[in-house]
Coordinates of C-alpha atoms in Angstrom, one line a residue:
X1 CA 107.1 169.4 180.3
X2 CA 110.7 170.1 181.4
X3 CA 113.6 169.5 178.6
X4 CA 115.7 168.0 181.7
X5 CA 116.3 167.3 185.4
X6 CA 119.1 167.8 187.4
X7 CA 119.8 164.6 189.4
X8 CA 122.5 164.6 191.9
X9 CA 124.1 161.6 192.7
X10 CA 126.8 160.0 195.6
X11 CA 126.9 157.2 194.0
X12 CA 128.4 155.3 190.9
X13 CA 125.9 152.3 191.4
X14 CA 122.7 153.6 189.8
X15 CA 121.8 151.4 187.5
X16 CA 121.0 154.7 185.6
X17 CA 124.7 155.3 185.1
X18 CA 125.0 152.1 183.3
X19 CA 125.9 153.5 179.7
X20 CA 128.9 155.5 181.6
X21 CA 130.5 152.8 183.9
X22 CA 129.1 149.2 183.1
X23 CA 128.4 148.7 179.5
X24 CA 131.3 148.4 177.0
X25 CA 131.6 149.8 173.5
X26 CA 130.2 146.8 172.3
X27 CA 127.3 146.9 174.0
X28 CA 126.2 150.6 173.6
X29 CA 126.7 149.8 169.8
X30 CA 124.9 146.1 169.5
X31 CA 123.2 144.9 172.4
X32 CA 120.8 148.3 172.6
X33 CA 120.3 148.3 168.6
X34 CA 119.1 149.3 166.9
X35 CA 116.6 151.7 168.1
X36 CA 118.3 152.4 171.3
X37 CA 121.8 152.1 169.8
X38 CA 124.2 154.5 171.7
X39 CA 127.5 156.9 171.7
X40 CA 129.3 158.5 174.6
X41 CA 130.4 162.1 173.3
X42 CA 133.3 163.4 176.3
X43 CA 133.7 167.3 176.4
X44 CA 131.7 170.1 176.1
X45 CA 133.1 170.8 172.6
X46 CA 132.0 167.7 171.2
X47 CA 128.6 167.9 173.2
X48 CA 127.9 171.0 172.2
X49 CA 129.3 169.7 168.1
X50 CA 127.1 166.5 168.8
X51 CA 123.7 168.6 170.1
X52 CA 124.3 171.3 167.4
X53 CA 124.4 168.4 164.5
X54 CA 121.0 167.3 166.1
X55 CA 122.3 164.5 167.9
X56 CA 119.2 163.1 170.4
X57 CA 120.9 163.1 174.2
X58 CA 119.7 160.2 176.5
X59 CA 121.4 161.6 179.9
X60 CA 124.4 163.4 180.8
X61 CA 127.0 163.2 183.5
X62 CA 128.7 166.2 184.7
X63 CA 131.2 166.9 187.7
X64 CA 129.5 169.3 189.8
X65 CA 131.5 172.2 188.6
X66 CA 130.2 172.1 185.2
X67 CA 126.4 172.4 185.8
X68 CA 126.9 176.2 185.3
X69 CA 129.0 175.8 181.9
X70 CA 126.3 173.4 180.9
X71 CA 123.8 175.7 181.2
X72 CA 123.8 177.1 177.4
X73 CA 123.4 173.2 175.9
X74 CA 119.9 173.0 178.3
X75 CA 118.8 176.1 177.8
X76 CA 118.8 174.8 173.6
X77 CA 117.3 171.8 174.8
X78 CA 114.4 173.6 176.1
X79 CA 113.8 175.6 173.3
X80 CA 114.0 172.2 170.8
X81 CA 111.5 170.8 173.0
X82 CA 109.2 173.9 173.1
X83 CA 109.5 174.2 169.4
X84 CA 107.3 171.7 169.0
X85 CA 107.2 168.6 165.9
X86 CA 108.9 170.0 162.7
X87 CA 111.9 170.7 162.2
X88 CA 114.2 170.6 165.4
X89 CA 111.8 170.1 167.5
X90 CA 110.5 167.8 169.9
X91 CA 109.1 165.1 167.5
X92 CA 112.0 165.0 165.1
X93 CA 114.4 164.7 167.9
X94 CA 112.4 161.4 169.0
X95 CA 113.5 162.0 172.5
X96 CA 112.3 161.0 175.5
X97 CA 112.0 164.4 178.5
X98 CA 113.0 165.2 180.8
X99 CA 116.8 164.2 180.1
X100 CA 118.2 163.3 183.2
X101 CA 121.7 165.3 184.1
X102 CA 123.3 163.5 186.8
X103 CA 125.6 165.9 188.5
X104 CA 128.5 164.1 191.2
X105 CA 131.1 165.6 192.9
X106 CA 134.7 165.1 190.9
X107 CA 136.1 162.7 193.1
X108 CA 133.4 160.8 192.7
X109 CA 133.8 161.0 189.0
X110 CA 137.3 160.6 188.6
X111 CA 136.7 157.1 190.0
X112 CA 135.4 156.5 186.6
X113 CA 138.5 155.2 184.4
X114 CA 139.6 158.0 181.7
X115 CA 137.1 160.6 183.5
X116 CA 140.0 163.0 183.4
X117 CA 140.4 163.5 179.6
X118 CA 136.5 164.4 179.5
X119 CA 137.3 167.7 181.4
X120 CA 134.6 166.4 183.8
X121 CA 131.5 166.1 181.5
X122 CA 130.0 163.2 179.4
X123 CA 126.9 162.6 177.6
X124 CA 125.2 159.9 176.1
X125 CA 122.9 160.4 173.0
X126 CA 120.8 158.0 170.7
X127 CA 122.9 156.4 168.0
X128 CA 121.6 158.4 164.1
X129 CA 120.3 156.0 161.5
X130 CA 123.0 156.0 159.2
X131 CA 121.9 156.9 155.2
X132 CA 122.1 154.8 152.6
X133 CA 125.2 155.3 150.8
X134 CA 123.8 156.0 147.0
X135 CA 121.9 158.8 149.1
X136 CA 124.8 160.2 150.3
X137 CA 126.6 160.0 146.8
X138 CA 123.8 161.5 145.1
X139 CA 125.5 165.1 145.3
X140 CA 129.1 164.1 146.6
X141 CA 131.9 165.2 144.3
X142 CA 135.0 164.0 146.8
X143 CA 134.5 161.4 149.0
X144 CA 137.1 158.9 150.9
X145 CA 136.4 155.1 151.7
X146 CA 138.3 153.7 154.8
X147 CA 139.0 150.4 154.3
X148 CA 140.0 148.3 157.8
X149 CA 141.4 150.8 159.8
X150 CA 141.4 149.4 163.2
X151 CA 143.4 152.7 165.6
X152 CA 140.1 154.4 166.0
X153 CA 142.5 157.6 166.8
X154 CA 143.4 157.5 162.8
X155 CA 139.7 157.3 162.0
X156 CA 138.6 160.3 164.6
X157 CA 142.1 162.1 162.9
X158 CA 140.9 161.4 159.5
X159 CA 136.9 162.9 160.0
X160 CA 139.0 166.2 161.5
X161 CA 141.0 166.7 158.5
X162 CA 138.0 165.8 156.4
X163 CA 135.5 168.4 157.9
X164 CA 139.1 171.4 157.6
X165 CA 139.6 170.0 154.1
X166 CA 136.4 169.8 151.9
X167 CA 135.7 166.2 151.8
X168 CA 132.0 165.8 151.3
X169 CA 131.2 162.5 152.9
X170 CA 133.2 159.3 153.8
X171 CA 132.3 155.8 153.5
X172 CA 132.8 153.0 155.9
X173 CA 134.1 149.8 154.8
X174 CA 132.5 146.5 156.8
X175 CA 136.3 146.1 158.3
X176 CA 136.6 149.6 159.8
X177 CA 136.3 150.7 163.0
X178 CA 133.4 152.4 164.6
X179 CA 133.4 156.3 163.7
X180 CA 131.6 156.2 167.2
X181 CA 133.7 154.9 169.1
X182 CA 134.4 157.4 172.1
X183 CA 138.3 157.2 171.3
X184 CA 137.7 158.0 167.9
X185 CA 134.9 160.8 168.6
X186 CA 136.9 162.5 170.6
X187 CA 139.9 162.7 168.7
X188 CA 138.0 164.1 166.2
X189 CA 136.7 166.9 168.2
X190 CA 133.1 166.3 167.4
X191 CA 133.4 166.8 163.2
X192 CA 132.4 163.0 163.3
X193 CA 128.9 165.0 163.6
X194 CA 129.8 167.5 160.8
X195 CA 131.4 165.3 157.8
X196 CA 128.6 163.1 156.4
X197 CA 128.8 159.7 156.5
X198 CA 128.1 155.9 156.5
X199 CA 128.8 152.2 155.8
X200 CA 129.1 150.8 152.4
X201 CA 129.4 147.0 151.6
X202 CA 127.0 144.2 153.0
X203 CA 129.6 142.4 154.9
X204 CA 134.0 141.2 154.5
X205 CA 132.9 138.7 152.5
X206 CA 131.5 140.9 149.5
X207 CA 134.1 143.5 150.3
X208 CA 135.1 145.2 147.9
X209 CA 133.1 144.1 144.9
X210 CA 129.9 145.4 146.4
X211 CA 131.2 148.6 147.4
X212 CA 133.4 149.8 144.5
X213 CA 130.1 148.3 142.3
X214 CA 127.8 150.9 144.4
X215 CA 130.4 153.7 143.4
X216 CA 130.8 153.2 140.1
X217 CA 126.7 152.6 139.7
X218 CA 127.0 156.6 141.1
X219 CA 129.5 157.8 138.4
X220 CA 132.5 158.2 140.6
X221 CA 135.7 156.8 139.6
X222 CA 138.0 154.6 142.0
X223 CA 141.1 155.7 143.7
X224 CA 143.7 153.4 145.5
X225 CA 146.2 154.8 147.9
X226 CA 148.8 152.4 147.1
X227 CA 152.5 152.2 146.4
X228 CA 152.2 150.3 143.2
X229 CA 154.5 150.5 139.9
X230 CA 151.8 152.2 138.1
X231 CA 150.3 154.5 140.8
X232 CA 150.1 157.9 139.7
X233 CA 151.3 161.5 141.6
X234 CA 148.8 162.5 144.0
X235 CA 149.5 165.8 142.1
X236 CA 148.8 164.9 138.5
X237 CA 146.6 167.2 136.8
X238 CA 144.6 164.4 135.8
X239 CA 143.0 164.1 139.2
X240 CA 141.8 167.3 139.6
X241 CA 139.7 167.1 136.0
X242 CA 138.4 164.0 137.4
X243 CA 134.4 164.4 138.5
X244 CA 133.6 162.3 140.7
X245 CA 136.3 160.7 143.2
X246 CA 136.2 158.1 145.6
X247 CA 139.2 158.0 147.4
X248 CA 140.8 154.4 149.3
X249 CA 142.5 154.8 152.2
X250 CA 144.1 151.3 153.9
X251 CA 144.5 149.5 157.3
X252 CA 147.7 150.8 158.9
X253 CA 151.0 149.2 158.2
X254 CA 149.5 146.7 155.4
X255 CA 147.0 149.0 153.4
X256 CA 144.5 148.2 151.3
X257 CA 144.0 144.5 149.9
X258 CA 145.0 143.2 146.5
X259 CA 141.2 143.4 145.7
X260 CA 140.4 146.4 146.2
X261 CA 143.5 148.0 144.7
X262 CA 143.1 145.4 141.6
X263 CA 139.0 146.6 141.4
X264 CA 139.5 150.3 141.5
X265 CA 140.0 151.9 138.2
X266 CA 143.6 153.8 139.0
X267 CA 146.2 153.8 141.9
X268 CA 147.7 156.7 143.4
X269 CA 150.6 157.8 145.8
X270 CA 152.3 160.6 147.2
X271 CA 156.0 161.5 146.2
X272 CA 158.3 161.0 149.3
X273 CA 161.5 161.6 150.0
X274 CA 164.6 160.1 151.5
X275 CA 163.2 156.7 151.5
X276 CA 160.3 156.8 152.8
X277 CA 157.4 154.7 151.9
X278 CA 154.7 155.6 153.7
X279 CA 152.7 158.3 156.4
X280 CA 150.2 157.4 159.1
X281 CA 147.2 156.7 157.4
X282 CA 145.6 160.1 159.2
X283 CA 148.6 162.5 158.4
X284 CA 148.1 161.0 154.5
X285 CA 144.5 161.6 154.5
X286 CA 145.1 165.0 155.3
X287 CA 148.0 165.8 152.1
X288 CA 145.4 164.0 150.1
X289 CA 142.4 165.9 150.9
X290 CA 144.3 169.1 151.0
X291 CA 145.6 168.3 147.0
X292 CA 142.0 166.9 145.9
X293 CA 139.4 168.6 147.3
X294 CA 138.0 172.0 146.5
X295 CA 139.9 175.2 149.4
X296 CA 138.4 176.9 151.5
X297 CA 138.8 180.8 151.4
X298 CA 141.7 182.1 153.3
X299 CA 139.1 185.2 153.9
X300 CA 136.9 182.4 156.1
X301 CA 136.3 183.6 159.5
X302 CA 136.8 181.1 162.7
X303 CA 133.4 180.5 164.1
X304 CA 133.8 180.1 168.3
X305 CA 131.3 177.5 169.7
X306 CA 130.4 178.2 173.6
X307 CA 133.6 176.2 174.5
X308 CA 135.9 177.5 172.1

């Protein structure tokens, strides 16, 4: 059995297509759940990020003069398939061959809105089942809970500086945004796929009792990003001795609720200067992560994907 077919279309109409021009966000996420839940990944960097994570595609749809650059991501596909179940291979993946690859000439694709700031290639893959989060915090030392944070350009911002900086997973909150969102997948350049990740909290109702009781139950203690009178210096020494961290970032422009900065066992900002009282939720994230998290070696090498 082939991996994939090349389909050529002239048309946007193909029911086929669906996932690409039809169906809104809301819809790829809910209405195909949840074992046919689905993400759009744009660009062959965060294709290639989303395949190499083991991301399961559904179809692909390329301008015509990508089906040569594309070449390298089939090629893998056909050697997942041939692999066999087990580990990468055909059963794990849970896919369904041969992927169709729908190849149309640009024009025809630019009459897709936003086609141009895919650089002329999209693909659709099968949404993961995300862990459970005392899973994830079994082994996590420094991990960051977003809380409401509706721009889902901060929350693809905030996975990119998480994957640079060392975080090891980040949590969810029931009033965030969708980490799968294509907005917020591209933005962060495919290291949504790198950084684990989940929800935490049953629903905004229980929110934050249930969470901050499921991070305490894993020994890590609670951290508020908040401009309180008793928040403490993002660079107090105290932080660093400090096991287990869970970090809070806020909604932009209000930040976190009274709860959740009342239920979390310390508060914490970052000194500013001439009067300022805040950074964009993302560029904070990143002086936070940066401070609190373990460095990377300046003697670490940049590893090149097939698209840079």
């Amino acid at each position: 059995m082939a991996a994939y077919e090349i389909i050529h279309i002239t048309s946007l109409d193909d029911p086929r297509l669906d996932a690409y021009t039809k169906l809104t966000e809301r819809e790829l996420r809910s209405v195909l759940e949840p074992e046919k839940g689905i993400f759009i990944a744009e660009s062959m960097k965060v294709i290639e990020r989303a395949l190499a994570a083991g991301m399961q595609p559904v179809s692909f749809l390329l301008g015509e003069r990508w089906l040569d650059a594309v070449q390298p991501l089939l090629d893998g596909l056909e050697r997942r398939l041939a692999s066999g179940p087990g580990e990468g291979g055909a059963e794990q993946a849970g896919g369904e061959y041969p992927i169709p690859v729908f190849v149309g000439p640009m024009d025809l694709l630019e009459q897709l809105t936003g086609f141009s700031v895919t650089r002329g290639a999209l693909c659709a893959c099968r949404r993961p089942k995300l862990p459970d989060p005392r899973e994830l915090l079994s082994e996590a030392h420094r991990v960051c809970v977003l809380e409401g944070i509706v721009d889902h350009t901060n929350v693809g911002a905030i996975f990119r500086s998480a994957a640079a900086l060392n975080v090891d997973a980040l949590l969810v909150s029931p009033t965030c945004c969708d980490p799968l969102y294509r907005r917020a997948v591209r933005v962060s350049m495919g290291t949504v796929f790198q950084v684990p990740w989940t929800r935490i909290g049953s629903d905004a109702r229980h929110w934050p009792a249930d969470g901050i009781a499921t991070l305490h139950e894993a020994g890590f203690t609670c951290a508020a990003m908040a401009l309180t009178d008793d928040s403490v210096s993002l660079d107090d020494p105290a932080l660093a001795e400090i096991d287990r961290l869970a970090l809070f970032m806020g909604t932009e422009g209000a930040g976190l609720g009274r709860r959740t900065i009342s239920g979390c066992d310390m508060a914490v900002r970052i000194p500013m200067a001439h009067g300022v009282d805040s950074l964009n939720v993302a560029a904070a994230s990143a002086v936070a992560f940066w401070q609190l998290c373990p460095h990377a070696s300046n003697s670490y090498h940049y590893q090149r994907g097939i698209y840079g």
